[in-house]
Coordinates of C-alpha atoms in Angstrom, one line a residue:
Chain A
M22 CA 210.8 9.7 5.3
N23 CA 209.8 6.6 7.2
S24 CA 212.3 5.7 10.0
G25 CA 211.3 2.0 10.1
D26 CA 211.9 1.6 6.3
T27 CA 215.1 3.5 6.6
A28 CA 216.4 1.3 9.4
W29 CA 215.6 -1.8 7.4
V30 CA 217.3 -0.6 4.3
L31 CA 220.4 0.5 6.2
V32 CA 220.6 -2.9 8.1
S33 CA 220.0 -4.7 4.8
A34 CA 222.9 -2.8 3.2
A35 CA 225.2 -4.0 6.0
L36 CA 223.9 -7.6 5.6
V37 CA 224.6 -7.5 1.8
L38 CA 228.1 -6.2 2.4
L39 CA 228.8 -9.2 4.6
M40 CA 228.0 -11.4 1.6
T41 CA 231.2 -10.5 0.0
P42 CA 233.6 -11.7 2.8
G43 CA 231.2 -14.6 3.0
L44 CA 231.7 -15.3 -0.7
A45 CA 235.4 -15.0 -0.1
F46 CA 235.3 -17.8 2.4
F47 CA 232.9 -19.9 0.3
Y48 CA 235.4 -19.6 -2.6
G49 CA 238.5 -19.6 -0.4
G50 CA 237.8 -23.0 1.1
M51 CA 237.3 -24.5 -2.3
V52 CA 240.8 -23.8 -3.6
R53 CA 244.1 -25.4 -2.6
S54 CA 245.8 -24.1 0.5
R55 CA 248.4 -22.3 -1.6
G56 CA 245.9 -20.1 -3.3
V57 CA 243.4 -19.3 -0.5
L58 CA 244.6 -15.7 0.2
N59 CA 244.4 -14.7 -3.4
M60 CA 240.9 -16.0 -3.6
L61 CA 240.0 -14.0 -0.5
M62 CA 241.8 -10.9 -2.0
M63 CA 239.9 -11.0 -5.3
S64 CA 236.6 -10.5 -3.3
I65 CA 238.1 -8.0 -0.9
G66 CA 239.7 -6.1 -3.8
S67 CA 236.2 -5.9 -5.4
I68 CA 234.9 -4.0 -2.4
G69 CA 237.7 -1.5 -2.8
V70 CA 237.4 -0.9 -6.5
V71 CA 233.7 -1.0 -6.9
G72 CA 233.0 0.9 -3.6
V73 CA 234.9 3.9 -5.0
L74 CA 233.6 3.7 -8.5
W75 CA 230.0 3.5 -7.2
A76 CA 230.4 6.8 -5.5
L77 CA 232.0 8.4 -8.5
I78 CA 229.8 7.4 -11.4
G79 CA 228.2 4.0 -10.6
Y80 CA 225.1 5.2 -8.9
S81 CA 224.6 7.9 -11.4
T82 CA 225.0 5.6 -14.4
A83 CA 222.6 3.1 -12.9
F84 CA 220.0 5.4 -11.4
G85 CA 220.6 8.8 -13.0
S86 CA 218.2 10.3 -15.6
D87 CA 218.0 8.1 -18.6
V88 CA 220.2 9.3 -21.5
G89 CA 218.1 9.5 -24.7
G90 CA 215.0 7.9 -23.1
L91 CA 215.8 4.4 -24.4
G92 CA 216.3 2.9 -21.0
L93 CA 219.9 1.9 -21.7
L94 CA 222.0 4.2 -19.6
G95 CA 221.7 6.7 -16.8
N96 CA 223.5 10.0 -16.9
P97 CA 227.0 9.4 -15.3
A98 CA 227.5 13.1 -14.5
E99 CA 224.2 13.7 -12.8
F100 CA 225.2 12.4 -9.3
F101 CA 229.0 12.3 -9.8
G102 CA 230.5 12.0 -6.3
L103 CA 227.1 11.8 -4.6
G104 CA 227.5 15.3 -3.1
Q105 CA 224.1 16.3 -4.5
L106 CA 222.4 13.8 -2.3
L107 CA 223.4 14.9 1.2
G108 CA 220.4 17.1 2.0
K109 CA 217.5 16.2 4.2
D110 CA 215.0 16.5 1.4
Q111 CA 216.8 13.9 -0.7
L112 CA 214.4 11.0 -0.5
S113 CA 213.9 7.8 -2.6
G114 CA 210.4 6.6 -1.8
T115 CA 210.3 6.6 2.0
V116 CA 214.0 6.3 2.6
P117 CA 216.9 8.8 2.2
T118 CA 218.3 8.4 -1.2
L119 CA 221.8 7.7 0.2
A120 CA 220.4 4.7 2.1
F121 CA 219.3 3.4 -1.3
V122 CA 222.7 4.4 -2.8
G123 CA 224.5 2.4 -0.1
F124 CA 222.3 -0.6 -0.5
Q125 CA 222.7 -0.8 -4.2
A126 CA 226.5 -0.3 -3.9
M127 CA 226.7 -3.7 -2.1
F128 CA 225.0 -5.3 -5.1
A129 CA 227.6 -4.0 -7.5
I130 CA 230.4 -5.1 -5.2
V131 CA 229.2 -8.7 -4.7
T132 CA 228.4 -9.1 -8.4
V133 CA 231.9 -8.3 -9.4
A134 CA 233.3 -10.6 -6.6
L135 CA 231.2 -13.5 -7.9
I136 CA 233.1 -13.5 -11.2
S137 CA 236.4 -14.3 -9.5
G138 CA 235.5 -17.9 -8.8
A139 CA 236.1 -18.8 -12.4
I140 CA 239.7 -17.7 -12.4
A141 CA 241.1 -19.2 -9.2
D142 CA 244.9 -19.7 -8.9
R143 CA 245.9 -18.1 -12.1
A144 CA 244.9 -14.4 -12.6
R145 CA 247.4 -11.7 -11.6
F146 CA 245.9 -9.5 -8.9
G147 CA 246.5 -6.1 -10.5
P148 CA 244.9 -7.0 -13.8
W149 CA 242.0 -8.5 -11.9
L150 CA 241.4 -5.2 -10.2
L151 CA 241.6 -3.4 -13.6
F152 CA 239.1 -5.9 -15.1
A153 CA 236.9 -5.5 -12.0
G154 CA 236.7 -1.7 -12.5
L155 CA 236.2 -1.8 -16.2
W156 CA 233.6 -4.5 -15.9
A157 CA 231.7 -2.6 -13.3
V158 CA 231.6 0.6 -15.5
V159 CA 230.9 -1.0 -18.9
V160 CA 228.7 -4.0 -17.9
Y161 CA 227.3 -3.8 -14.4
F162 CA 226.3 -0.1 -14.1
P163 CA 224.3 -0.1 -17.4
V164 CA 222.7 -3.5 -16.7
A165 CA 221.7 -2.3 -13.2
H166 CA 220.0 0.6 -15.0
W167 CA 218.1 -1.8 -17.3
V168 CA 216.9 -3.9 -14.5
F169 CA 216.6 -1.8 -11.3
A170 CA 215.8 1.7 -12.5
F171 CA 212.0 2.1 -12.5
D172 CA 210.1 4.8 -14.3
T173 CA 209.0 7.8 -12.1
K174 CA 205.3 8.5 -12.7
D175 CA 203.1 11.4 -11.7
D176 CA 199.8 11.0 -10.0
A177 CA 198.0 10.6 -13.3
G178 CA 200.3 7.7 -14.2
N179 CA 202.3 9.6 -16.8
V180 CA 206.0 8.8 -16.9
T181 CA 208.0 11.7 -15.7
A182 CA 211.4 10.1 -15.7
V183 CA 212.3 7.1 -17.9
G184 CA 213.9 4.0 -16.2
G185 CA 215.6 0.9 -17.6
W186 CA 214.1 -1.0 -20.5
I187 CA 214.0 -4.5 -18.9
A188 CA 212.2 -3.3 -15.8
N189 CA 209.7 -1.0 -17.6
R190 CA 209.3 -1.6 -21.3
L191 CA 209.8 -5.4 -21.2
A192 CA 208.3 -5.7 -17.7
A193 CA 210.4 -8.8 -16.9
I194 CA 210.4 -9.5 -13.2
D195 CA 213.8 -9.5 -11.5
F196 CA 213.2 -8.6 -7.9
A197 CA 216.7 -8.6 -6.5
G198 CA 219.0 -9.4 -9.3
G199 CA 218.7 -12.8 -11.0
T200 CA 219.6 -11.2 -14.3
A201 CA 221.5 -8.1 -13.2
V202 CA 223.6 -10.0 -10.6
H203 CA 223.8 -13.7 -11.3
I204 CA 223.3 -14.2 -15.1
N205 CA 225.5 -11.1 -15.5
A206 CA 228.3 -12.4 -13.3
G207 CA 228.0 -16.0 -14.6
A208 CA 228.3 -14.9 -18.2
A209 CA 231.3 -12.8 -17.4
A210 CA 232.8 -15.8 -15.5
L211 CA 232.5 -17.9 -18.6
A212 CA 234.2 -15.3 -20.8
L213 CA 237.1 -14.9 -18.3
A214 CA 237.5 -18.7 -18.0
L215 CA 237.8 -18.9 -21.8
V216 CA 240.3 -16.0 -22.1
L217 CA 242.5 -17.1 -19.2
G218 CA 242.5 -20.7 -20.1
K219 CA 242.8 -23.8 -17.9
R220 CA 244.9 -24.1 -14.7
K221 CA 248.0 -26.3 -15.1
G222 CA 247.0 -29.9 -14.7
W223 CA 243.3 -29.3 -15.2
P224 CA 241.1 -31.4 -15.6
K225 CA 243.3 -34.3 -14.5
D226 CA 243.8 -32.5 -11.2
P227 CA 240.8 -30.2 -10.6
G228 CA 242.3 -29.0 -7.3
K229 CA 240.8 -30.5 -4.2
P230 CA 239.1 -28.0 -1.8
H231 CA 241.5 -27.4 1.1
N232 CA 239.0 -26.4 3.8
L233 CA 235.3 -27.4 3.6
P234 CA 234.5 -25.9 6.9
F235 CA 235.4 -22.5 5.3
V236 CA 233.0 -23.3 2.5
V237 CA 230.1 -24.0 4.9
L238 CA 231.0 -20.8 6.9
G239 CA 230.9 -18.8 3.7
A240 CA 227.6 -20.3 2.6
G241 CA 226.2 -19.5 6.0
L242 CA 227.3 -15.9 5.8
L243 CA 225.9 -15.7 2.2
W244 CA 222.5 -17.0 3.3
F245 CA 222.4 -14.6 6.3
G246 CA 223.4 -11.6 4.1
W247 CA 221.0 -12.8 1.4
F248 CA 218.0 -12.0 3.6
G249 CA 219.2 -8.4 3.3
F250 CA 219.7 -8.8 -0.4
N251 CA 216.2 -10.1 -1.1
A252 CA 214.1 -8.8 1.7
G253 CA 216.0 -5.5 1.7
S254 CA 215.0 -5.0 -2.0
A255 CA 211.5 -4.3 -0.8
L256 CA 213.1 -1.0 0.2
A257 CA 210.6 -0.9 3.1
A258 CA 209.8 -2.8 6.2
N259 CA 206.6 -4.2 4.8
T260 CA 204.7 -7.3 3.6
T261 CA 206.8 -7.6 0.5
A262 CA 209.9 -7.8 2.7
A263 CA 208.3 -10.5 4.8
V264 CA 207.2 -12.6 1.7
T265 CA 210.6 -12.4 0.2
L266 CA 212.3 -13.4 3.4
V267 CA 210.2 -16.5 3.8
N268 CA 210.6 -17.4 0.1
T269 CA 214.4 -17.0 0.5
L270 CA 214.4 -19.4 3.4
V271 CA 212.2 -22.2 1.9
A272 CA 213.6 -22.1 -1.6
T273 CA 217.1 -22.4 -0.3
S274 CA 216.3 -25.2 2.0
A275 CA 214.7 -27.1 -0.9
A276 CA 217.6 -26.4 -3.2
M277 CA 220.0 -27.9 -0.7
L278 CA 217.9 -31.1 -0.5
G279 CA 217.6 -31.2 -4.3
W280 CA 221.4 -31.0 -4.8
L281 CA 222.0 -33.6 -2.1
L282 CA 219.5 -36.0 -3.7
V283 CA 221.2 -35.8 -7.0
E284 CA 224.6 -36.4 -5.4
R285 CA 223.3 -39.4 -3.4
I286 CA 221.9 -41.0 -6.5
R287 CA 224.8 -40.1 -8.8
D288 CA 227.8 -40.4 -6.6
G289 CA 226.5 -42.5 -3.7
H290 CA 227.2 -39.8 -1.0
A291 CA 225.5 -36.6 0.1
T292 CA 228.5 -34.3 0.5
T293 CA 229.3 -31.2 2.6
L294 CA 230.4 -29.3 -0.5
G295 CA 227.1 -30.4 -2.1
A296 CA 225.0 -29.0 0.7
A297 CA 226.9 -25.6 0.6
S298 CA 226.6 -25.5 -3.1
G299 CA 222.9 -26.3 -3.0
I300 CA 222.4 -23.4 -0.6
V301 CA 224.0 -21.0 -3.0
A302 CA 222.2 -22.4 -6.0
G303 CA 218.8 -21.9 -4.2
L304 CA 219.7 -18.4 -3.1
V305 CA 220.5 -17.5 -6.7
A306 CA 217.3 -19.0 -8.1
I307 CA 215.0 -17.4 -5.6
T308 CA 216.6 -13.9 -6.0
P309 CA 214.6 -12.8 -9.1
A310 CA 211.5 -14.8 -8.0
C311 CA 211.1 -14.0 -4.3
S312 CA 208.4 -11.4 -4.8
S313 CA 206.4 -13.2 -7.4
V314 CA 205.8 -16.7 -6.0
S315 CA 204.1 -18.3 -3.0
P316 CA 206.2 -20.3 -0.6
L317 CA 205.1 -23.5 -2.3
G318 CA 206.3 -22.0 -5.6
A319 CA 209.5 -21.1 -4.0
I320 CA 210.1 -24.6 -2.8
A321 CA 209.5 -25.9 -6.3
I322 CA 211.9 -23.4 -7.8
G323 CA 214.5 -24.2 -5.2
A324 CA 214.3 -28.0 -5.5
I325 CA 214.4 -27.9 -9.3
T326 CA 217.3 -25.5 -9.5
G327 CA 219.3 -27.3 -6.8
A328 CA 219.0 -30.5 -8.8
V329 CA 219.7 -28.8 -12.1
C330 CA 222.8 -27.0 -10.8
A331 CA 224.2 -30.2 -9.3
L332 CA 224.1 -31.6 -12.8
A333 CA 225.2 -28.4 -14.5
V334 CA 228.6 -28.2 -12.6
S335 CA 229.9 -31.1 -14.7
L336 CA 229.3 -29.1 -18.0
K337 CA 232.8 -27.7 -17.7
Y338 CA 234.3 -31.2 -18.0
K339 CA 232.1 -31.9 -21.0
F340 CA 233.0 -28.6 -22.8
G341 CA 236.5 -28.2 -21.5
Y342 CA 236.5 -24.7 -19.9
D343 CA 238.1 -24.4 -16.5
D344 CA 235.4 -22.5 -14.6
S345 CA 237.3 -23.3 -11.4
L346 CA 234.6 -22.9 -8.7
D347 CA 231.5 -23.3 -10.9
V348 CA 230.3 -19.7 -11.3
V349 CA 228.7 -20.8 -14.6
G350 CA 227.2 -24.0 -13.1
V351 CA 225.8 -22.2 -10.1
H352 CA 225.2 -18.6 -10.9
L353 CA 224.6 -18.5 -14.6
V354 CA 222.5 -21.7 -14.7
G355 CA 220.9 -20.9 -11.3
G356 CA 220.1 -17.3 -12.4
V357 CA 218.6 -18.5 -15.7
M358 CA 216.5 -21.1 -13.9
G359 CA 215.1 -18.7 -11.4
T360 CA 214.4 -16.0 -14.0
L361 CA 212.6 -18.4 -16.3
L362 CA 210.7 -20.3 -13.6
I363 CA 209.0 -17.0 -12.7
G364 CA 207.2 -17.5 -16.0
L365 CA 205.8 -20.8 -14.7
F366 CA 205.3 -20.3 -11.0
A367 CA 204.5 -16.6 -10.6
S368 CA 201.2 -16.1 -8.7
S369 CA 199.2 -12.9 -8.6
A370 CA 198.6 -13.5 -4.9
A371 CA 202.3 -12.6 -4.4
P372 CA 203.4 -8.9 -4.2
A373 CA 204.6 -8.7 -7.8
G374 CA 200.9 -9.5 -8.8
V375 CA 201.5 -11.5 -12.0
D376 CA 200.3 -15.0 -13.0
G377 CA 202.6 -17.4 -14.6
L378 CA 201.8 -20.4 -16.9
F379 CA 200.8 -22.7 -14.0
Y380 CA 198.5 -20.0 -12.5
G381 CA 196.6 -19.3 -15.7
G382 CA 198.8 -16.5 -17.0
G383 CA 199.8 -18.2 -20.2
L384 CA 203.1 -17.6 -21.8
D385 CA 203.1 -13.9 -21.5
Q386 CA 205.4 -13.6 -18.5
L387 CA 207.7 -16.5 -19.6
W388 CA 208.8 -14.8 -22.9
R389 CA 209.4 -11.5 -21.0
Q390 CA 211.6 -13.4 -18.6
A391 CA 213.4 -15.2 -21.4
V392 CA 214.1 -12.0 -23.4
G393 CA 215.5 -10.3 -20.2
A394 CA 217.7 -13.2 -19.3
G395 CA 219.0 -13.6 -22.9
A396 CA 219.7 -9.9 -23.3
V397 CA 221.8 -9.7 -20.1
L398 CA 223.6 -13.0 -20.9
V399 CA 224.7 -11.9 -24.4
Y400 CA 225.6 -8.4 -23.4
S401 CA 227.6 -9.5 -20.4
F402 CA 229.4 -12.4 -22.2
V403 CA 230.4 -10.3 -25.3
L404 CA 231.5 -7.2 -23.3
S405 CA 233.3 -9.3 -20.7
L406 CA 235.1 -11.2 -23.5
V407 CA 236.2 -7.9 -25.1
L408 CA 237.4 -6.4 -21.7
A409 CA 239.3 -9.6 -20.7
L410 CA 241.0 -9.7 -24.1
L411 CA 241.9 -6.0 -23.7
V412 CA 243.4 -6.5 -20.3
K413 CA 245.2 -9.5 -21.5
A414 CA 246.7 -7.7 -24.5
V415 CA 247.7 -4.5 -22.6
V416 CA 249.0 -5.7 -19.2
G417 CA 248.7 -9.5 -19.3
F418 CA 246.2 -11.4 -17.2
R419 CA 247.8 -14.7 -16.2
V420 CA 250.6 -15.5 -13.8
S421 CA 253.6 -17.4 -15.2
A422 CA 253.6 -21.2 -15.2
E423 CA 256.3 -21.2 -12.5
D424 CA 254.4 -18.8 -10.3
E425 CA 251.3 -21.0 -10.7
A426 CA 253.3 -24.0 -9.6
V427 CA 254.8 -22.3 -6.6
G428 CA 251.4 -20.9 -5.6
I429 CA 249.7 -17.6 -6.2
D430 CA 249.6 -16.5 -2.6
E431 CA 253.4 -16.5 -2.3
T432 CA 254.1 -15.0 -5.8
E433 CA 251.3 -12.4 -6.0
H434 CA 250.9 -11.4 -2.4
A435 CA 254.2 -12.5 -0.6
E436 CA 252.1 -14.3 2.0
T437 CA 251.1 -17.8 2.9
A438 CA 247.9 -18.6 4.7
Y439 CA 249.0 -21.4 7.0
H440 CA 252.1 -21.7 9.1
F441 CA 252.7 -25.1 10.6
G442 CA 255.7 -25.6 12.9
D443 CA 258.4 -23.1 13.5
G444 CA 259.9 -22.8 10.0
R445 CA 263.0 -20.5 10.5
S446 CA 262.7 -17.0 9.1
V447 CA 264.9 -14.0 9.4
R448 CA 263.6 -10.4 9.4
R449 CA 264.7 -8.4 6.4
S450 CA 263.6 -4.8 6.8
P451 CA 264.7 -1.2 5.9
V452 CA 266.0 -0.8 9.5
P453 CA 269.3 -2.5 9.9
A454 CA 269.1 -5.3 12.5
D455 CA 272.0 -4.0 14.6
E456 CA 270.1 -0.7 14.9
V457 CA 267.1 -2.5 16.3
E458 CA 269.5 -4.3 18.7
R459 CA 270.9 -0.9 19.9
K460 CA 267.4 0.4 20.5
L461 CA 266.5 -2.6 22.5
E462 CA 269.7 -2.3 24.5
G463 CA 268.8 1.4 25.2
S464 CA 265.3 0.5 26.4
R465 CA 266.7 -2.1 28.8
A466 CA 269.4 0.2 30.2
Chain B
M282 CA 264.1 -63.0 19.6
K283 CA 261.7 -61.6 17.1
L284 CA 260.4 -58.2 16.0
V285 CA 256.7 -58.2 15.4
T286 CA 255.7 -55.3 13.1
A287 CA 252.0 -54.5 12.6
I288 CA 250.4 -52.0 10.2
V289 CA 247.0 -51.2 11.7
Q290 CA 244.1 -48.8 11.6
P291 CA 244.7 -45.8 13.8
S292 CA 241.4 -46.4 15.6
K293 CA 242.5 -49.8 16.8
L294 CA 245.5 -48.7 18.8
D295 CA 243.8 -48.7 22.2
D296 CA 242.4 -52.2 21.7
L297 CA 245.8 -53.3 20.6
K298 CA 247.6 -51.8 23.5
E299 CA 245.2 -53.4 25.9
E300 CA 245.5 -56.8 24.4
L301 CA 249.3 -56.8 24.3
G302 CA 249.4 -55.6 27.9
R303 CA 247.2 -58.6 28.8
L304 CA 249.7 -60.9 27.1
G305 CA 252.6 -59.5 29.1
V306 CA 254.2 -57.3 26.5
L307 CA 255.9 -54.5 28.3
G308 CA 256.7 -52.0 25.6
M309 CA 256.0 -51.0 22.0
T310 CA 257.0 -48.4 19.5
V311 CA 254.2 -46.7 17.5
S312 CA 254.7 -44.5 14.4
Q313 CA 252.4 -42.7 12.1
V314 CA 252.7 -43.9 8.5
Q315 CA 250.9 -43.6 5.2
G316 CA 250.5 -46.3 2.6
Y317 CA 248.2 -48.4 0.6
G318 CA 247.5 -52.1 -0.1
R319 CA 245.6 -53.9 -2.8
Q320 CA 242.6 -51.6 -2.6
K321 CA 244.7 -48.5 -3.5
G322 CA 243.4 -46.0 -0.9
H323 CA 240.0 -44.4 -1.2
T324 CA 237.9 -42.1 -3.4
E325 CA 236.6 -38.6 -2.5
V326 CA 233.9 -36.8 -4.4
Y327 CA 233.7 -33.0 -4.8
R328 CA 230.8 -31.7 -6.9
G329 CA 230.8 -35.0 -8.8
A330 CA 234.5 -34.9 -9.6
E331 CA 236.3 -38.0 -8.1
Y332 CA 239.7 -37.8 -6.5
A333 CA 241.7 -40.9 -5.8
V334 CA 243.5 -40.6 -2.4
D335 CA 246.3 -43.3 -2.6
F336 CA 248.1 -42.9 0.7
I337 CA 246.0 -43.6 3.8
E338 CA 246.9 -42.9 7.4
K339 CA 248.0 -46.0 9.3
L340 CA 249.9 -46.8 12.5
R341 CA 253.0 -49.0 12.5
V342 CA 253.4 -50.9 15.9
E343 CA 256.6 -52.6 16.6
V344 CA 257.1 -55.0 19.5
L345 CA 260.1 -57.1 20.5
V346 CA 259.2 -60.5 21.9
D347 CA 260.8 -63.7 23.0
E348 CA 260.4 -66.5 20.5
S349 CA 258.2 -68.5 22.8
N350 CA 255.6 -65.7 22.8
V351 CA 255.6 -64.9 19.1
D352 CA 252.5 -66.9 18.1
K353 CA 250.2 -65.6 20.9
V354 CA 251.4 -62.0 20.3
V355 CA 250.7 -62.2 16.6
D356 CA 247.3 -63.8 17.3
G357 CA 246.6 -61.1 19.8
I358 CA 247.4 -58.3 17.4
V359 CA 245.3 -59.9 14.6
S360 CA 242.3 -60.3 16.8
A361 CA 242.6 -56.8 18.4
A362 CA 243.2 -55.0 15.1
R363 CA 240.5 -56.7 13.0
T364 CA 237.4 -54.7 12.0
G365 CA 236.6 -57.1 9.1
R366 CA 236.7 -54.3 6.5
V367 CA 239.3 -53.6 3.8
G368 CA 242.4 -51.9 5.1
D369 CA 242.8 -53.6 8.4
G370 CA 246.6 -54.0 7.8
K371 CA 249.3 -56.6 8.0
V372 CA 251.5 -58.2 10.7
W373 CA 254.9 -59.7 10.0
V374 CA 257.7 -61.2 12.1
T375 CA 261.4 -60.8 11.6
S376 CA 264.4 -62.3 13.4
V377 CA 266.4 -60.1 15.7
D378 CA 270.1 -60.8 16.3
T379 CA 270.8 -58.7 19.3
V380 CA 269.0 -56.5 21.7
V381 CA 270.8 -54.2 24.2
R382 CA 269.2 -52.1 26.9
V383 CA 270.9 -48.8 26.7
R384 CA 270.7 -47.9 30.4
T385 CA 272.2 -51.1 31.8
G386 CA 274.0 -52.8 29.0
E387 CA 271.9 -56.0 29.5
T388 CA 271.5 -58.1 26.3
G389 CA 269.2 -60.7 24.8
V390 CA 265.9 -61.6 26.4
E391 CA 266.8 -59.7 29.5
A392 CA 266.8 -56.5 27.5
I393 CA 263.3 -56.9 26.1

C-alpha cells in the first residue's frame, strides 16, 4: 500500500461526492422557483439510493469476477455487502480496495443524478427513486464493468481475471467515464424525456431559470469536484494524475470560450448560463480524453465541444422532446464528442500511449472509440426506455396536471424554497396547541 | 393647480429629485410600477431560447405644482430623466380641483 496514493484517492472520492450537490445547484438554478427543491432532491435522492445499492451489489457487479468470461457482467454475489474487503491485505493496486470502492461509488451516484435534468418539474419523487435504483442495477453497474474493469494479468502477461469488453477486448479509451457516465446518462435522459412527455406549456414557455447565481455556483462545484473525478481516476498520486488535472483545466476553459463565442455570434450576447454550460460541456468532453491527449489537444477538444454543445441544445426544439435542462445536448453530445475526438487527438506522448489520426495513428483508435460510444448509447437508451415504461405502467411516473401547475415542490415535498414577507401560517401538529401553551405556562411559572 | 405625473427609469430618480429641488418643488410621491410602451419590454436569452419580458420596472413620480410653475417643472423632469434610449418614460399633466393639507386644514396653493 502507498499512503500518498491512498490519500489522493480518498480525497478524490470526497471531491467527486461534492459534484452531486454541485449538480443539484447547477440544475436547481435552471428551473422555476416553484420546482427548485424537487430538482435538488432528485440529486440528493440519488446519493441515498445508489450509495446503498453500491455497497450491496453495485461494486461486485461492476468489479467482481466476470461471469462467463465475456466481459459483460461481474459476479453480483462476490462482494455482496463489501464485508470481504475489510482486511489490511485487501489492496487494489497501491491503495486499499475500499478506497477504490468508495471512489467508484461516487461515479455511480453522480451518473444517476445527471439523468434527472431531463425530467424537471414533472416526475413524481418516489417513482424517480425507483427508476434510479433499477437503472443503477440494470444499466450503470454492467456498463461500469464494460468500461472500468481491467483484466488482471500475471507477470508473464497472461490474463488471470477477465475484465470488461470495452476496456480490454475493444481497447477503447475512456479514462474517467465519457461513455460509462456521460453517454450513459445522456441516453437515459433522452429515453426518460420521451416517456414522461413535455412539461405543460413547453415549448412556448420553456421555463426561465430562476437563479443563475445558483447555476454558476453549481458549475464551480462541479469543476472543483471534477479534478477528483479525472485526476483521481489515475488511482495514484503520479504523472497521469497531473496530466489529467492540467487537461481538465485547459479543455474546460476552452469549452467555455467556445460556447460563449457561438452565443455572441448567434444571439448577440455572451450569457452567464452559456458560460456555466460551456464549463460543464468541456468537463464532459475531456473526461474520457484527459489521459490520452496533450494540453493543446485538450484545448482543441474543449473548444470544439463547447461550440458544438452550444448548438446541440437547440436540437430539442427541432425534434420536439422536452429534455428540460439539456442533459442530451450537454452530456450525450459532449460525451460522444470527447469519446470520438480521442480518435483524432490522442498522442502517444500522453499517459494512455496511443496515437490518433492527427498523430499518425490512422483510423484504428477512432473506430474503437465509435464502437464503444455506440454500444453504450444503444444499451442505455433501450434499457432506460424499458425501465421508464415499466415504472410508468406499474406506479405511474408523472405528477397530475394540477400538481404541475401548482408546483412540484409544494405537491411532492410539502415545502417551498423561498419565503418572502411574513405570510401567515398556523402550526398544525400532533400535539394539541393548548397542550403546548400549558407547557409554556409551566416553564414560565 | 396641476398634478404632474412622470414615469421614469429607476436609475434617474436621484437626478430628478435634485432637479426638482433646484426648481423649488418641496415634495413628491414615488411608487414602483411595471409597464411597457411601444417597444414592448425586452428580450432575454437562455441557451439560445428567447424570452419576451413585457413588463419592465419603472418609477412613477407625482408632483403637485402651482399652474405658474408647470412648464418649468415638466421641462426639468424631461431633461433630468432623459438618457436618450428607448424606455425613458412619459410625463403628463392633469388638473387638480382641490388640495387639503391634512395637518392644518389649509387648502389650495397654500397646501402644496
